[in-house]
């Protein structure tokens, strides 16, 4: 059975693998199910992804689904509002 999901803002292929396959190792199944996706693919909010393969860890996948949890680990370009190297040097030197 094919399930289609919609990517949430800032979700990565690793997030989708965890959410839909129950493990980040599900990224292989994700790429097999969606040949247009590879390790360099930046997912877009609203993008539709097919889920065909069975989950790697059904218990984890079901936990996410039953609790309406959507992993998001991407970063916005402005995620860090400071210059780490400059601030670190100013604070600790």
XYZ file of N, CA and C in Angstrom, residues 2-3 7 16 19 36 47 60 67 70 77 79 87 92:
42
model
N 0.505 2.228 -0.766
C 1.241 3.491 -0.832
C 0.539 4.522 0.040
N 1.320 5.137 0.925
C 0.838 6.244 1.747
C 1.573 7.490 1.279
N 5.458 16.970 3.721
C 6.613 17.413 4.509
C 6.259 18.678 5.282
N 11.908 12.420 8.309
C 10.861 11.624 7.659
C 11.130 10.138 7.870
N 10.069 9.372 11.425
C 8.616 9.497 11.548
C 7.880 8.349 10.861
N 13.630 10.280 -6.575
C 14.071 11.668 -6.776
C 14.753 12.237 -5.533
N 5.890 19.437 0.290
C 6.286 18.416 -0.672
C 5.624 17.084 -0.303
N 8.263 2.335 17.173
C 8.657 3.746 17.167
C 7.775 4.524 16.201
N 0.879 9.713 18.817
C 1.038 10.918 19.639
C 1.146 12.187 18.806
N 5.833 14.992 14.986
C 6.511 15.159 13.704
C 7.921 15.672 13.964
N 18.236 29.515 8.043
C 19.505 30.211 7.825
C 19.834 31.162 8.974
N 19.049 30.690 12.161
C 18.797 29.972 13.413
C 19.708 30.449 14.544
N 31.468 35.713 19.413
C 30.907 35.774 20.765
C 31.692 34.925 21.744
N 34.973 34.590 26.534
C 35.868 33.708 27.261
C 37.348 34.075 27.141
